[in-house]
Amino acid sequence: MPRDNLNELTAFLAVAREQSFTRAAAKLGVSQSALSHTLRALEERLGVRLLTRTTRSVSPTEAGERLARSIGPRLDEIELELAALSALREKPAGTIRITAGEHAADAVLWPAIARLLPDYPDIRIEIIVDYGLTDIVAERYDAGVRLGEQVARDMIAVRIGPDMRMAVVGAPAYFAARPKPRAPQDLTTHNCINLRLPTYGGLYAWEFEKAGRELKVRVEGQLVFNTAALRLNAVLAGLGLAYLPEDQVHAHLGDGRLVRVLADWCPPFPGYHLYYPSRRQATPAFSLLVDVLRYRG
Protein backbone atom coordinates (compact mmCIF):
# COMPACT_ATOMS: atom_id res chain seq x y z
CA MET A 1 0.00 0.00 0.00
CA PRO A 2 1.41 3.45 -0.92
CA ARG A 3 2.40 5.49 2.12
CA ASP A 4 -0.03 8.30 1.21
CA ASN A 5 -2.93 5.83 1.24
CA LEU A 6 -2.02 4.67 4.76
CA ASN A 7 -1.77 8.26 5.96
CA GLU A 8 -5.21 9.01 4.49
CA LEU A 9 -6.76 6.02 6.25
CA THR A 10 -5.12 6.96 9.55
CA ALA A 11 -6.45 10.49 9.22
CA PHE A 12 -9.95 9.26 8.38
CA LEU A 13 -10.01 6.88 11.37
CA ALA A 14 -8.96 9.68 13.73
CA VAL A 15 -11.79 11.95 12.53
CA ALA A 16 -14.33 9.09 12.61
CA ARG A 17 -13.41 8.20 16.18
CA GLU A 18 -13.11 11.75 17.53
CA GLN A 19 -16.07 13.04 15.46
CA SER A 20 -14.26 16.35 15.38
CA PHE A 21 -11.69 17.80 12.97
CA THR A 22 -10.30 19.96 15.79
CA ARG A 23 -9.61 17.03 18.15
CA ALA A 24 -8.41 14.74 15.36
CA ALA A 25 -6.00 17.38 14.03
CA ALA A 26 -4.59 17.93 17.52
CA LYS A 27 -4.19 14.18 18.01
CA LEU A 28 -2.39 13.76 14.69
CA GLY A 29 -0.30 16.91 15.06
CA VAL A 30 -1.48 18.53 11.81
CA SER A 31 -3.55 21.58 10.93
CA GLN A 32 -7.30 21.34 10.45
CA SER A 33 -7.01 22.57 6.87
CA ALA A 34 -4.41 19.92 6.03
CA LEU A 35 -6.56 17.24 7.61
CA SER A 36 -9.65 18.38 5.70
CA HIS A 37 -7.67 18.33 2.44
CA THR A 38 -6.47 14.78 3.17
CA LEU A 39 -10.01 13.56 3.82
CA ARG A 40 -11.35 15.15 0.62
CA ALA A 41 -8.57 13.50 -1.36
CA LEU A 42 -9.46 10.11 0.12
CA GLU A 43 -13.17 10.56 -0.67
CA GLU A 44 -12.36 11.61 -4.24
CA ARG A 45 -10.05 8.64 -4.74
CA LEU A 46 -12.64 6.17 -3.41
CA GLY A 47 -15.54 7.88 -5.14
CA VAL A 48 -17.75 7.75 -2.04
CA ARG A 49 -18.59 10.16 0.75
CA LEU A 50 -17.19 9.00 4.09
CA LEU A 51 -18.10 11.86 6.42
CA THR A 52 -21.14 14.04 6.97
CA ARG A 53 -20.03 17.55 7.86
CA THR A 54 -22.08 20.30 9.51
CA THR A 55 -21.08 23.56 11.15
CA ARG A 56 -21.26 21.89 14.55
CA SER A 57 -20.30 18.26 14.06
CA VAL A 58 -18.84 15.60 11.83
CA SER A 59 -19.93 11.97 11.72
CA PRO A 60 -19.28 8.93 9.48
CA THR A 61 -21.71 8.05 6.72
CA GLU A 62 -22.82 4.44 6.30
CA ALA A 63 -19.83 3.85 4.03
CA GLY A 64 -17.59 5.62 6.55
CA GLU A 65 -18.80 3.45 9.42
CA ARG A 66 -18.15 0.33 7.37
CA LEU A 67 -14.62 1.48 6.51
CA ALA A 68 -13.89 2.41 10.14
CA ARG A 69 -15.02 -1.01 11.38
CA SER A 70 -12.86 -2.70 8.77
CA ILE A 71 -9.60 -0.80 9.08
CA GLY A 72 -9.79 0.24 12.75
CA PRO A 73 -8.67 -3.06 14.33
CA ARG A 74 -5.97 -3.53 11.69
CA LEU A 75 -4.46 -0.09 12.18
CA ASP A 76 -4.66 -0.58 15.97
CA GLU A 77 -2.69 -3.82 15.62
CA ILE A 78 -0.05 -2.05 13.52
CA GLU A 79 0.19 0.67 16.16
CA LEU A 80 0.59 -1.90 18.94
CA GLU A 81 3.31 -3.77 17.04
CA LEU A 82 5.22 -0.55 16.39
CA ALA A 83 4.87 0.40 20.05
CA ALA A 84 6.21 -3.01 21.05
CA LEU A 85 9.20 -2.59 18.76
CA SER A 86 9.96 0.91 20.01
CA ALA A 87 9.75 -0.38 23.58
CA LEU A 88 12.60 -2.85 23.01
CA ARG A 89 15.15 -0.89 24.95
CA GLU A 90 16.76 -1.09 28.36
CA LYS A 91 14.02 0.60 30.38
CA PRO A 92 10.28 0.01 29.91
CA ALA A 93 8.45 3.07 28.58
CA GLY A 94 5.16 4.23 27.17
CA THR A 95 1.60 5.01 28.24
CA ILE A 96 -0.73 2.43 29.81
CA ARG A 97 -4.46 3.21 29.97
CA ILE A 98 -6.59 1.31 32.51
CA THR A 99 -10.27 1.56 33.38
CA ALA A 100 -11.36 0.53 36.88
CA GLY A 101 -13.95 1.20 39.55
CA GLU A 102 -13.20 3.69 42.30
CA HIS A 103 -12.51 1.09 45.00
CA ALA A 104 -10.25 -1.02 42.77
CA ALA A 105 -8.29 2.05 41.71
CA ASP A 106 -7.79 3.18 45.29
CA ALA A 107 -7.26 -0.15 47.06
CA VAL A 108 -5.31 -2.14 44.45
CA LEU A 109 -4.01 -0.05 41.54
CA TRP A 110 -2.77 2.97 43.45
CA PRO A 111 -0.49 1.13 45.96
CA ALA A 112 1.16 -0.81 43.11
CA ILE A 113 1.62 2.26 40.90
CA ALA A 114 3.09 4.25 43.78
CA ARG A 115 5.75 1.55 44.16
CA LEU A 116 6.42 1.21 40.43
CA LEU A 117 6.67 4.70 38.97
CA PRO A 118 9.61 6.14 40.96
CA ASP A 119 11.91 3.51 39.44
CA TYR A 120 10.55 3.84 35.88
CA PRO A 121 10.25 7.53 34.93
CA ASP A 122 9.51 6.69 31.26
CA ILE A 123 6.27 4.86 32.11
CA ARG A 124 3.06 6.89 32.11
CA ILE A 125 -0.18 5.46 33.52
CA GLU A 126 -3.68 6.79 32.93
CA ILE A 127 -6.47 5.45 35.14
CA ILE A 128 -10.09 6.23 34.26
CA VAL A 129 -12.51 5.57 37.13
CA ASP A 130 -15.74 4.11 35.77
CA TYR A 131 -18.31 1.80 37.36
CA GLY A 132 -19.58 0.75 33.92
CA LEU A 133 -18.69 -2.52 32.21
CA THR A 134 -16.43 -0.80 29.70
CA ASP A 135 -15.53 -2.42 26.37
CA ILE A 136 -11.77 -1.95 26.65
CA VAL A 137 -11.15 -2.86 22.99
CA ALA A 138 -13.68 -0.38 21.61
CA GLU A 139 -12.56 2.35 24.03
CA ARG A 140 -8.87 1.59 23.34
CA TYR A 141 -7.81 0.82 26.90
CA ASP A 142 -4.81 -1.42 27.50
CA ALA A 143 -6.58 -3.20 30.35
CA GLY A 144 -9.46 -3.04 32.78
CA VAL A 145 -10.15 -4.15 36.33
CA ARG A 146 -13.23 -6.13 37.31
CA LEU A 147 -14.26 -8.65 39.92
CA GLY A 148 -13.27 -12.16 38.91
CA GLU A 149 -16.83 -13.29 38.21
CA GLN A 150 -17.38 -10.40 35.75
CA VAL A 151 -14.44 -11.01 33.39
CA ALA A 152 -15.40 -12.13 29.88
CA ARG A 153 -14.12 -15.54 28.81
CA ASP A 154 -12.26 -14.23 25.78
CA MET A 155 -10.01 -12.08 27.97
CA ILE A 156 -6.82 -12.92 29.80
CA ALA A 157 -7.49 -12.39 33.52
CA VAL A 158 -4.78 -11.91 36.15
CA ARG A 159 -5.76 -11.95 39.81
CA ILE A 160 -4.56 -8.74 41.46
CA GLY A 161 -6.31 -8.82 44.83
CA PRO A 162 -7.58 -11.14 47.58
CA ASP A 163 -11.15 -12.37 47.99
CA MET A 164 -13.50 -9.61 49.10
CA ARG A 165 -16.51 -9.20 51.36
CA MET A 166 -19.14 -6.51 51.45
CA ALA A 167 -20.40 -4.97 54.67
CA VAL A 168 -23.70 -3.34 55.62
CA VAL A 169 -22.86 -0.63 58.13
CA GLY A 170 -24.45 2.23 60.03
CA ALA A 171 -23.39 4.76 62.62
CA PRO A 172 -24.30 4.22 66.32
CA ALA A 173 -26.41 7.39 66.14
CA TYR A 174 -28.46 5.88 63.33
CA PHE A 175 -29.14 2.67 65.25
CA ALA A 176 -30.06 4.65 68.37
CA ALA A 177 -33.31 5.53 66.62
CA ARG A 178 -33.88 2.36 64.58
CA PRO A 179 -33.68 -1.41 65.20
CA LYS A 180 -30.90 -3.34 63.53
CA PRO A 181 -32.00 -5.39 60.50
CA ARG A 182 -31.91 -9.14 61.16
CA ALA A 183 -32.43 -10.23 57.54
CA PRO A 184 -31.87 -8.53 54.17
CA GLN A 185 -35.62 -8.05 53.73
CA ASP A 186 -35.62 -5.77 56.78
CA LEU A 187 -33.60 -3.22 54.78
CA THR A 188 -36.75 -2.11 52.99
CA THR A 189 -37.79 -0.28 56.17
CA HIS A 190 -34.46 1.50 56.56
CA ASN A 191 -32.98 4.69 55.13
CA CYS A 192 -30.30 3.29 52.81
CA ILE A 193 -27.60 5.14 50.87
CA ASN A 194 -27.79 4.09 47.22
CA LEU A 195 -25.24 3.74 44.43
CA ARG A 196 -26.15 4.91 40.92
CA LEU A 197 -24.73 2.67 38.19
CA PRO A 198 -23.66 4.45 34.97
CA THR A 199 -23.98 1.44 32.67
CA TYR A 200 -27.75 1.19 32.85
CA GLY A 201 -28.57 4.30 34.87
CA GLY A 202 -30.25 2.26 37.60
CA LEU A 203 -29.56 1.85 41.30
CA TYR A 204 -27.35 -0.98 42.46
CA ALA A 205 -29.23 -3.82 44.18
CA TRP A 206 -27.53 -4.98 47.37
CA GLU A 207 -26.43 -8.62 47.02
CA PHE A 208 -26.60 -11.22 49.78
CA GLU A 209 -26.04 -14.96 50.14
CA LYS A 210 -26.49 -17.46 52.97
CA ALA A 211 -26.58 -21.27 52.94
CA GLY A 212 -26.76 -21.29 49.14
CA ARG A 213 -29.64 -18.80 49.04
CA GLU A 214 -28.98 -15.64 47.03
CA LEU A 215 -30.93 -12.40 47.45
CA LYS A 216 -30.84 -9.03 45.74
CA VAL A 217 -32.55 -6.23 47.65
CA ARG A 218 -33.45 -2.92 46.04
CA VAL A 219 -33.22 -0.46 48.89
CA GLU A 220 -34.51 3.09 49.20
CA GLY A 221 -33.35 6.18 51.03
CA GLN A 222 -32.75 9.90 50.90
CA LEU A 223 -29.30 9.78 49.33
CA VAL A 224 -27.91 8.49 46.02
CA PHE A 225 -24.25 8.81 44.99
CA ASN A 226 -22.01 7.40 42.28
CA THR A 227 -18.84 7.35 44.38
CA ALA A 228 -17.80 5.24 47.36
CA ALA A 229 -16.20 8.17 49.19
CA LEU A 230 -19.45 10.10 49.46
CA ARG A 231 -21.37 7.02 50.59
CA LEU A 232 -18.79 6.50 53.34
CA ASN A 233 -19.06 10.14 54.44
CA ALA A 234 -22.85 9.86 54.56
CA VAL A 235 -22.91 6.69 56.64
CA LEU A 236 -20.35 8.12 59.08
CA ALA A 237 -22.64 11.14 59.48
CA GLY A 238 -25.47 8.84 60.56
CA LEU A 239 -27.60 9.54 57.48
CA GLY A 240 -28.42 5.92 56.69
CA LEU A 241 -27.06 2.43 56.07
CA ALA A 242 -24.40 1.77 53.43
CA TYR A 243 -23.24 -1.31 51.54
CA LEU A 244 -19.46 -0.97 51.13
CA PRO A 245 -16.35 -3.13 50.70
CA GLU A 246 -15.24 -4.53 54.05
CA ASP A 247 -11.71 -3.15 53.81
CA GLN A 248 -13.07 0.35 53.30
CA VAL A 249 -14.90 0.37 56.64
CA HIS A 250 -12.59 -1.88 58.69
CA ALA A 251 -10.90 0.97 60.59
CA HIS A 252 -14.22 2.64 61.38
CA LEU A 253 -15.62 -0.63 62.72
CA GLY A 254 -12.55 -0.97 64.91
CA ASP A 255 -12.88 2.46 66.49
CA GLY A 256 -16.63 2.20 66.97
CA ARG A 257 -17.65 4.89 64.50
CA LEU A 258 -19.59 2.27 62.51
CA VAL A 259 -21.58 -0.85 63.43
CA ARG A 260 -21.87 -3.84 61.13
CA VAL A 261 -25.10 -5.78 60.52
CA LEU A 262 -26.05 -8.82 58.38
CA ALA A 263 -22.45 -10.08 58.39
CA ASP A 264 -23.67 -13.67 58.04
CA TRP A 265 -25.31 -12.70 54.74
CA CYS A 266 -22.08 -11.32 53.23
CA PRO A 267 -19.74 -14.22 52.30
CA PRO A 268 -16.38 -13.78 50.50
CA PHE A 269 -16.33 -13.63 46.70
CA PRO A 270 -13.57 -13.53 44.04
CA GLY A 271 -11.64 -10.27 44.19
CA TYR A 272 -10.27 -7.97 41.51
CA HIS A 273 -8.68 -9.17 38.28
CA LEU A 274 -6.80 -7.24 35.63
CA TYR A 275 -8.07 -8.27 32.21
CA TYR A 276 -6.92 -7.58 28.65
CA PRO A 277 -7.38 -9.06 25.14
CA SER A 278 -5.73 -12.41 24.55
CA ARG A 279 -4.18 -11.23 21.29
CA ARG A 280 -2.69 -8.10 22.79
CA GLN A 281 1.04 -7.68 22.10
CA ALA A 282 2.35 -6.78 25.54
CA THR A 283 4.98 -4.06 25.77
CA PRO A 284 7.73 -4.33 28.39
CA ALA A 285 6.02 -1.58 30.40
CA PHE A 286 2.68 -3.41 30.40
CA SER A 287 4.31 -6.75 31.30
CA LEU A 288 6.10 -5.06 34.19
CA LEU A 289 2.88 -3.54 35.51
CA VAL A 290 1.08 -6.90 35.31
CA ASP A 291 3.86 -8.52 37.31
CA VAL A 292 3.74 -5.79 39.98
CA LEU A 293 -0.04 -6.08 40.27
CA ARG A 294 -0.19 -9.89 40.32
CA TYR A 295 -1.66 -11.17 43.61
CA ARG A 296 0.61 -13.65 45.38
CA GLY A 297 -1.34 -14.20 48.58
Tab-separated table of C-alpha atoms in Angstrom:
chain	number	residue	atom	x	y	z
A	1	MET	CA	0.000	0.000	0.000
A	2	PRO	CA	1.411	3.448	-0.916
A	3	ARG	CA	2.400	5.493	2.124
A	4	ASP	CA	-0.034	8.303	1.214
A	5	ASN	CA	-2.928	5.826	1.243
A	6	LEU	CA	-2.024	4.672	4.755
A	7	ASN	CA	-1.769	8.260	5.962
A	8	GLU	CA	-5.206	9.011	4.493
A	9	LEU	CA	-6.758	6.021	6.250
A	10	THR	CA	-5.120	6.965	9.554
A	11	ALA	CA	-6.452	10.495	9.216
A	12	PHE	CA	-9.949	9.260	8.376
A	13	LEU	CA	-10.010	6.880	11.367
A	14	ALA	CA	-8.956	9.684	13.730
A	15	VAL	CA	-11.786	11.946	12.525
A	16	ALA	CA	-14.334	9.095	12.606
A	17	ARG	CA	-13.407	8.203	16.184
A	18	GLU	CA	-13.113	11.749	17.528
A	19	GLN	CA	-16.068	13.040	15.455
A	20	SER	CA	-14.265	16.350	15.376
A	21	PHE	CA	-11.693	17.803	12.969
A	22	THR	CA	-10.299	19.964	15.789
A	23	ARG	CA	-9.609	17.035	18.150
A	24	ALA	CA	-8.414	14.737	15.365
A	25	ALA	CA	-5.998	17.377	14.033
A	26	ALA	CA	-4.590	17.931	17.519
A	27	LYS	CA	-4.192	14.184	18.009
A	28	LEU	CA	-2.386	13.764	14.691
A	29	GLY	CA	-0.299	16.906	15.065
A	30	VAL	CA	-1.482	18.530	11.814
A	31	SER	CA	-3.547	21.579	10.925
A	32	GLN	CA	-7.303	21.343	10.446
A	33	SER	CA	-7.009	22.570	6.875
A	34	ALA	CA	-4.410	19.918	6.028
A	35	LEU	CA	-6.562	17.238	7.615
A	36	SER	CA	-9.649	18.385	5.705
A	37	HIS	CA	-7.672	18.333	2.438
A	38	THR	CA	-6.465	14.777	3.172
A	39	LEU	CA	-10.009	13.555	3.817
A	40	ARG	CA	-11.350	15.153	0.622
A	41	ALA	CA	-8.568	13.504	-1.360
A	42	LEU	CA	-9.464	10.111	0.121
A	43	GLU	CA	-13.166	10.558	-0.665
A	44	GLU	CA	-12.362	11.607	-4.245
A	45	ARG	CA	-10.053	8.636	-4.742
A	46	LEU	CA	-12.637	6.175	-3.407
A	47	GLY	CA	-15.539	7.883	-5.137
A	48	VAL	CA	-17.747	7.750	-2.036
A	49	ARG	CA	-18.586	10.164	0.753
A	50	LEU	CA	-17.187	9.002	4.087
A	51	LEU	CA	-18.104	11.859	6.416
A	52	THR	CA	-21.139	14.039	6.971
A	53	ARG	CA	-20.028	17.549	7.865
A	54	THR	CA	-22.083	20.302	9.509
A	55	THR	CA	-21.079	23.561	11.145
A	56	ARG	CA	-21.261	21.889	14.547
A	57	SER	CA	-20.298	18.257	14.061
A	58	VAL	CA	-18.836	15.599	11.826
A	59	SER	CA	-19.932	11.969	11.716
A	60	PRO	CA	-19.283	8.933	9.484
A	61	THR	CA	-21.709	8.052	6.716
A	62	GLU	CA	-22.822	4.443	6.299
A	63	ALA	CA	-19.833	3.851	4.026
A	64	GLY	CA	-17.585	5.623	6.547
A	65	GLU	CA	-18.799	3.452	9.424
A	66	ARG	CA	-18.146	0.335	7.367
A	67	LEU	CA	-14.622	1.485	6.513
A	68	ALA	CA	-13.891	2.405	10.138
A	69	ARG	CA	-15.023	-1.015	11.377
A	70	SER	CA	-12.862	-2.704	8.775
A	71	ILE	CA	-9.599	-0.799	9.077
A	72	GLY	CA	-9.785	0.241	12.748
A	73	PRO	CA	-8.670	-3.062	14.327
A	74	ARG	CA	-5.968	-3.527	11.689
A	75	LEU	CA	-4.462	-0.086	12.185
A	76	ASP	CA	-4.658	-0.577	15.965
A	77	GLU	CA	-2.686	-3.818	15.622
A	78	ILE	CA	-0.055	-2.052	13.518
A	79	GLU	CA	0.193	0.672	16.158
A	80	LEU	CA	0.588	-1.899	18.938
A	81	GLU	CA	3.309	-3.769	17.041
A	82	LEU	CA	5.218	-0.551	16.386
A	83	ALA	CA	4.866	0.400	20.053
A	84	ALA	CA	6.207	-3.012	21.050
A	85	LEU	CA	9.198	-2.586	18.757
A	86	SER	CA	9.959	0.910	20.010
A	87	ALA	CA	9.748	-0.382	23.581
A	88	LEU	CA	12.599	-2.847	23.009
A	89	ARG	CA	15.149	-0.887	24.955
A	90	GLU	CA	16.763	-1.091	28.360
A	91	LYS	CA	14.017	0.603	30.383
A	92	PRO	CA	10.276	0.006	29.909
A	93	ALA	CA	8.450	3.065	28.583
A	94	GLY	CA	5.160	4.226	27.167
A	95	THR	CA	1.605	5.008	28.244
A	96	ILE	CA	-0.733	2.427	29.812
A	97	ARG	CA	-4.459	3.206	29.969
A	98	ILE	CA	-6.590	1.314	32.514
A	99	THR	CA	-10.268	1.557	33.384
A	100	ALA	CA	-11.364	0.534	36.879
A	101	GLY	CA	-13.954	1.199	39.552
A	102	GLU	CA	-13.197	3.687	42.299
A	103	HIS	CA	-12.510	1.090	45.000
A	104	ALA	CA	-10.252	-1.022	42.771
A	105	ALA	CA	-8.287	2.049	41.714
A	106	ASP	CA	-7.792	3.182	45.295
A	107	ALA	CA	-7.259	-0.155	47.057
A	108	VAL	CA	-5.308	-2.138	44.447
A	109	LEU	CA	-4.005	-0.048	41.543
A	110	TRP	CA	-2.768	2.972	43.453
A	111	PRO	CA	-0.487	1.131	45.959
A	112	ALA	CA	1.160	-0.811	43.111
A	113	ILE	CA	1.618	2.257	40.904
A	114	ALA	CA	3.087	4.248	43.784
A	115	ARG	CA	5.749	1.551	44.165
A	116	LEU	CA	6.420	1.208	40.432
A	117	LEU	CA	6.672	4.699	38.972
A	118	PRO	CA	9.610	6.142	40.957
A	119	ASP	CA	11.905	3.506	39.440
A	120	TYR	CA	10.545	3.841	35.883
A	121	PRO	CA	10.245	7.527	34.928
A	122	ASP	CA	9.508	6.694	31.261
A	123	ILE	CA	6.266	4.856	32.108
A	124	ARG	CA	3.057	6.887	32.110
A	125	ILE	CA	-0.180	5.462	33.525
A	126	GLU	CA	-3.677	6.794	32.935
A	127	ILE	CA	-6.473	5.450	35.144
A	128	ILE	CA	-10.086	6.229	34.258
A	129	VAL	CA	-12.508	5.565	37.127
A	130	ASP	CA	-15.741	4.108	35.767
A	131	TYR	CA	-18.307	1.797	37.359
A	132	GLY	CA	-19.583	0.754	33.923
A	133	LEU	CA	-18.693	-2.521	32.207
A	134	THR	CA	-16.433	-0.804	29.699
A	135	ASP	CA	-15.529	-2.421	26.374
A	136	ILE	CA	-11.772	-1.948	26.645
A	137	VAL	CA	-11.154	-2.862	22.994
A	138	ALA	CA	-13.677	-0.384	21.612
A	139	GLU	CA	-12.556	2.347	24.033
A	140	ARG	CA	-8.865	1.588	23.337
A	141	TYR	CA	-7.809	0.817	26.896
A	142	ASP	CA	-4.812	-1.420	27.500
A	143	ALA	CA	-6.585	-3.200	30.349
A	144	GLY	CA	-9.457	-3.039	32.776
A	145	VAL	CA	-10.148	-4.148	36.333
A	146	ARG	CA	-13.233	-6.133	37.312
A	147	LEU	CA	-14.261	-8.649	39.918
A	148	GLY	CA	-13.271	-12.162	38.910
A	149	GLU	CA	-16.835	-13.287	38.214
A	150	GLN	CA	-17.382	-10.404	35.753
A	151	VAL	CA	-14.440	-11.008	33.388
A	152	ALA	CA	-15.404	-12.128	29.877
A	153	ARG	CA	-14.125	-15.535	28.806
A	154	ASP	CA	-12.256	-14.232	25.776
A	155	MET	CA	-10.012	-12.082	27.969
A	156	ILE	CA	-6.821	-12.922	29.802
A	157	ALA	CA	-7.489	-12.391	33.522
A	158	VAL	CA	-4.776	-11.910	36.147
A	159	ARG	CA	-5.761	-11.953	39.809
A	160	ILE	CA	-4.560	-8.737	41.459
A	161	GLY	CA	-6.312	-8.820	44.832
A	162	PRO	CA	-7.584	-11.140	47.581
A	163	ASP	CA	-11.151	-12.369	47.985
A	164	MET	CA	-13.502	-9.607	49.098
A	165	ARG	CA	-16.511	-9.200	51.360
A	166	MET	CA	-19.138	-6.510	51.448
A	167	ALA	CA	-20.399	-4.968	54.673
A	168	VAL	CA	-23.695	-3.345	55.623
A	169	VAL	CA	-22.860	-0.630	58.130
A	170	GLY	CA	-24.446	2.227	60.025
A	171	ALA	CA	-23.390	4.756	62.622
A	172	PRO	CA	-24.300	4.221	66.315
A	173	ALA	CA	-26.412	7.395	66.140
A	174	TYR	CA	-28.463	5.884	63.327
A	175	PHE	CA	-29.143	2.669	65.251
A	176	ALA	CA	-30.059	4.646	68.365
A	177	ALA	CA	-33.314	5.534	66.623
A	178	ARG	CA	-33.884	2.360	64.578
A	179	PRO	CA	-33.678	-1.407	65.200
A	180	LYS	CA	-30.902	-3.337	63.527
A	181	PRO	CA	-31.996	-5.393	60.497
A	182	ARG	CA	-31.914	-9.140	61.163
A	183	ALA	CA	-32.428	-10.231	57.542
A	184	PRO	CA	-31.869	-8.535	54.167
A	185	GLN	CA	-35.621	-8.050	53.725
A	186	ASP	CA	-35.624	-5.770	56.780
A	187	LEU	CA	-33.602	-3.221	54.784
A	188	THR	CA	-36.754	-2.108	52.989
A	189	THR	CA	-37.792	-0.279	56.172
A	190	HIS	CA	-34.456	1.497	56.560
A	191	ASN	CA	-32.980	4.686	55.129
A	192	CYS	CA	-30.302	3.293	52.808
A	193	ILE	CA	-27.603	5.139	50.869
A	194	ASN	CA	-27.788	4.094	47.224
A	195	LEU	CA	-25.235	3.742	44.435
A	196	ARG	CA	-26.149	4.912	40.924
A	197	LEU	CA	-24.729	2.666	38.188
A	198	PRO	CA	-23.656	4.451	34.973
A	199	THR	CA	-23.978	1.435	32.675
A	200	TYR	CA	-27.752	1.195	32.849
A	201	GLY	CA	-28.567	4.305	34.871
A	202	GLY	CA	-30.249	2.265	37.597
A	203	LEU	CA	-29.564	1.849	41.300
A	204	TYR	CA	-27.352	-0.979	42.459
A	205	ALA	CA	-29.232	-3.823	44.176
A	206	TRP	CA	-27.529	-4.982	47.370
A	207	GLU	CA	-26.435	-8.618	47.020
A	208	PHE	CA	-26.595	-11.221	49.778
A	209	GLU	CA	-26.040	-14.958	50.135
A	210	LYS	CA	-26.486	-17.461	52.972
A	211	ALA	CA	-26.577	-21.267	52.935
A	212	GLY	CA	-26.763	-21.293	49.139
A	213	ARG	CA	-29.636	-18.803	49.041
A	214	GLU	CA	-28.981	-15.640	47.028
A	215	LEU	CA	-30.928	-12.403	47.453
A	216	LYS	CA	-30.843	-9.032	45.744
A	217	VAL	CA	-32.547	-6.235	47.649
A	218	ARG	CA	-33.449	-2.922	46.037
A	219	VAL	CA	-33.221	-0.460	48.895
A	220	GLU	CA	-34.510	3.092	49.197
A	221	GLY	CA	-33.353	6.176	51.026
A	222	GLN	CA	-32.749	9.902	50.904
A	223	LEU	CA	-29.296	9.777	49.333
A	224	VAL	CA	-27.911	8.489	46.024
A	225	PHE	CA	-24.254	8.809	44.994
A	226	ASN	CA	-22.014	7.403	42.277
A	227	THR	CA	-18.842	7.347	44.380
A	228	ALA	CA	-17.802	5.244	47.359
A	229	ALA	CA	-16.200	8.174	49.192
A	230	LEU	CA	-19.452	10.097	49.463
A	231	ARG	CA	-21.369	7.024	50.592
A	232	LEU	CA	-18.791	6.496	53.336
A	233	ASN	CA	-19.060	10.137	54.439
A	234	ALA	CA	-22.848	9.861	54.561
A	235	VAL	CA	-22.913	6.688	56.643
A	236	LEU	CA	-20.354	8.116	59.077
A	237	ALA	CA	-22.639	11.138	59.477
A	238	GLY	CA	-25.468	8.840	60.558
A	239	LEU	CA	-27.605	9.538	57.482
A	240	GLY	CA	-28.420	5.916	56.691
A	241	LEU	CA	-27.060	2.429	56.066
A	242	ALA	CA	-24.404	1.771	53.433
A	243	TYR	CA	-23.238	-1.308	51.541
A	244	LEU	CA	-19.465	-0.974	51.129
A	245	PRO	CA	-16.346	-3.131	50.696
A	246	GLU	CA	-15.244	-4.530	54.047
A	247	ASP	CA	-11.714	-3.155	53.811
A	248	GLN	CA	-13.066	0.348	53.295
A	249	VAL	CA	-14.900	0.366	56.638
A	250	HIS	CA	-12.590	-1.881	58.691
A	251	ALA	CA	-10.895	0.967	60.586
A	252	HIS	CA	-14.223	2.643	61.380
A	253	LEU	CA	-15.624	-0.627	62.718
A	254	GLY	CA	-12.553	-0.973	64.908
A	255	ASP	CA	-12.877	2.458	66.491
A	256	GLY	CA	-16.627	2.197	66.971
A	257	ARG	CA	-17.650	4.891	64.498
A	258	LEU	CA	-19.595	2.271	62.513
A	259	VAL	CA	-21.578	-0.846	63.431
A	260	ARG	CA	-21.875	-3.842	61.132
A	261	VAL	CA	-25.097	-5.780	60.522
A	262	LEU	CA	-26.048	-8.817	58.383
A	263	ALA	CA	-22.450	-10.076	58.389
A	264	ASP	CA	-23.668	-13.675	58.045
A	265	TRP	CA	-25.307	-12.701	54.736
A	266	CYS	CA	-22.075	-11.321	53.234
A	267	PRO	CA	-19.738	-14.221	52.299
A	268	PRO	CA	-16.384	-13.781	50.501
A	269	PHE	CA	-16.330	-13.627	46.696
A	270	PRO	CA	-13.571	-13.528	44.037
A	271	GLY	CA	-11.637	-10.275	44.194
A	272	TYR	CA	-10.269	-7.972	41.514
A	273	HIS	CA	-8.679	-9.174	38.280
A	274	LEU	CA	-6.797	-7.237	35.633
A	275	TYR	CA	-8.074	-8.268	32.208
A	276	TYR	CA	-6.916	-7.582	28.654
A	277	PRO	CA	-7.379	-9.057	25.142
A	278	SER	CA	-5.729	-12.408	24.550
A	279	ARG	CA	-4.178	-11.234	21.287
A	280	ARG	CA	-2.688	-8.099	22.786
A	281	GLN	CA	1.038	-7.681	22.098
A	282	ALA	CA	2.346	-6.780	25.545
A	283	THR	CA	4.976	-4.058	25.768
A	284	PRO	CA	7.735	-4.334	28.388
A	285	ALA	CA	6.019	-1.582	30.400
A	286	PHE	CA	2.684	-3.411	30.399
A	287	SER	CA	4.306	-6.752	31.301
A	288	LEU	CA	6.101	-5.061	34.189
A	289	LEU	CA	2.877	-3.537	35.508
A	290	VAL	CA	1.080	-6.900	35.311
A	291	ASP	CA	3.864	-8.519	37.309
A	292	VAL	CA	3.743	-5.794	39.976
A	293	LEU	CA	-0.037	-6.079	40.273
A	294	ARG	CA	-0.190	-9.895	40.320
A	295	TYR	CA	-1.657	-11.173	43.605
A	296	ARG	CA	0.613	-13.652	45.378
A	297	GLY	CA	-1.342	-14.198	48.580
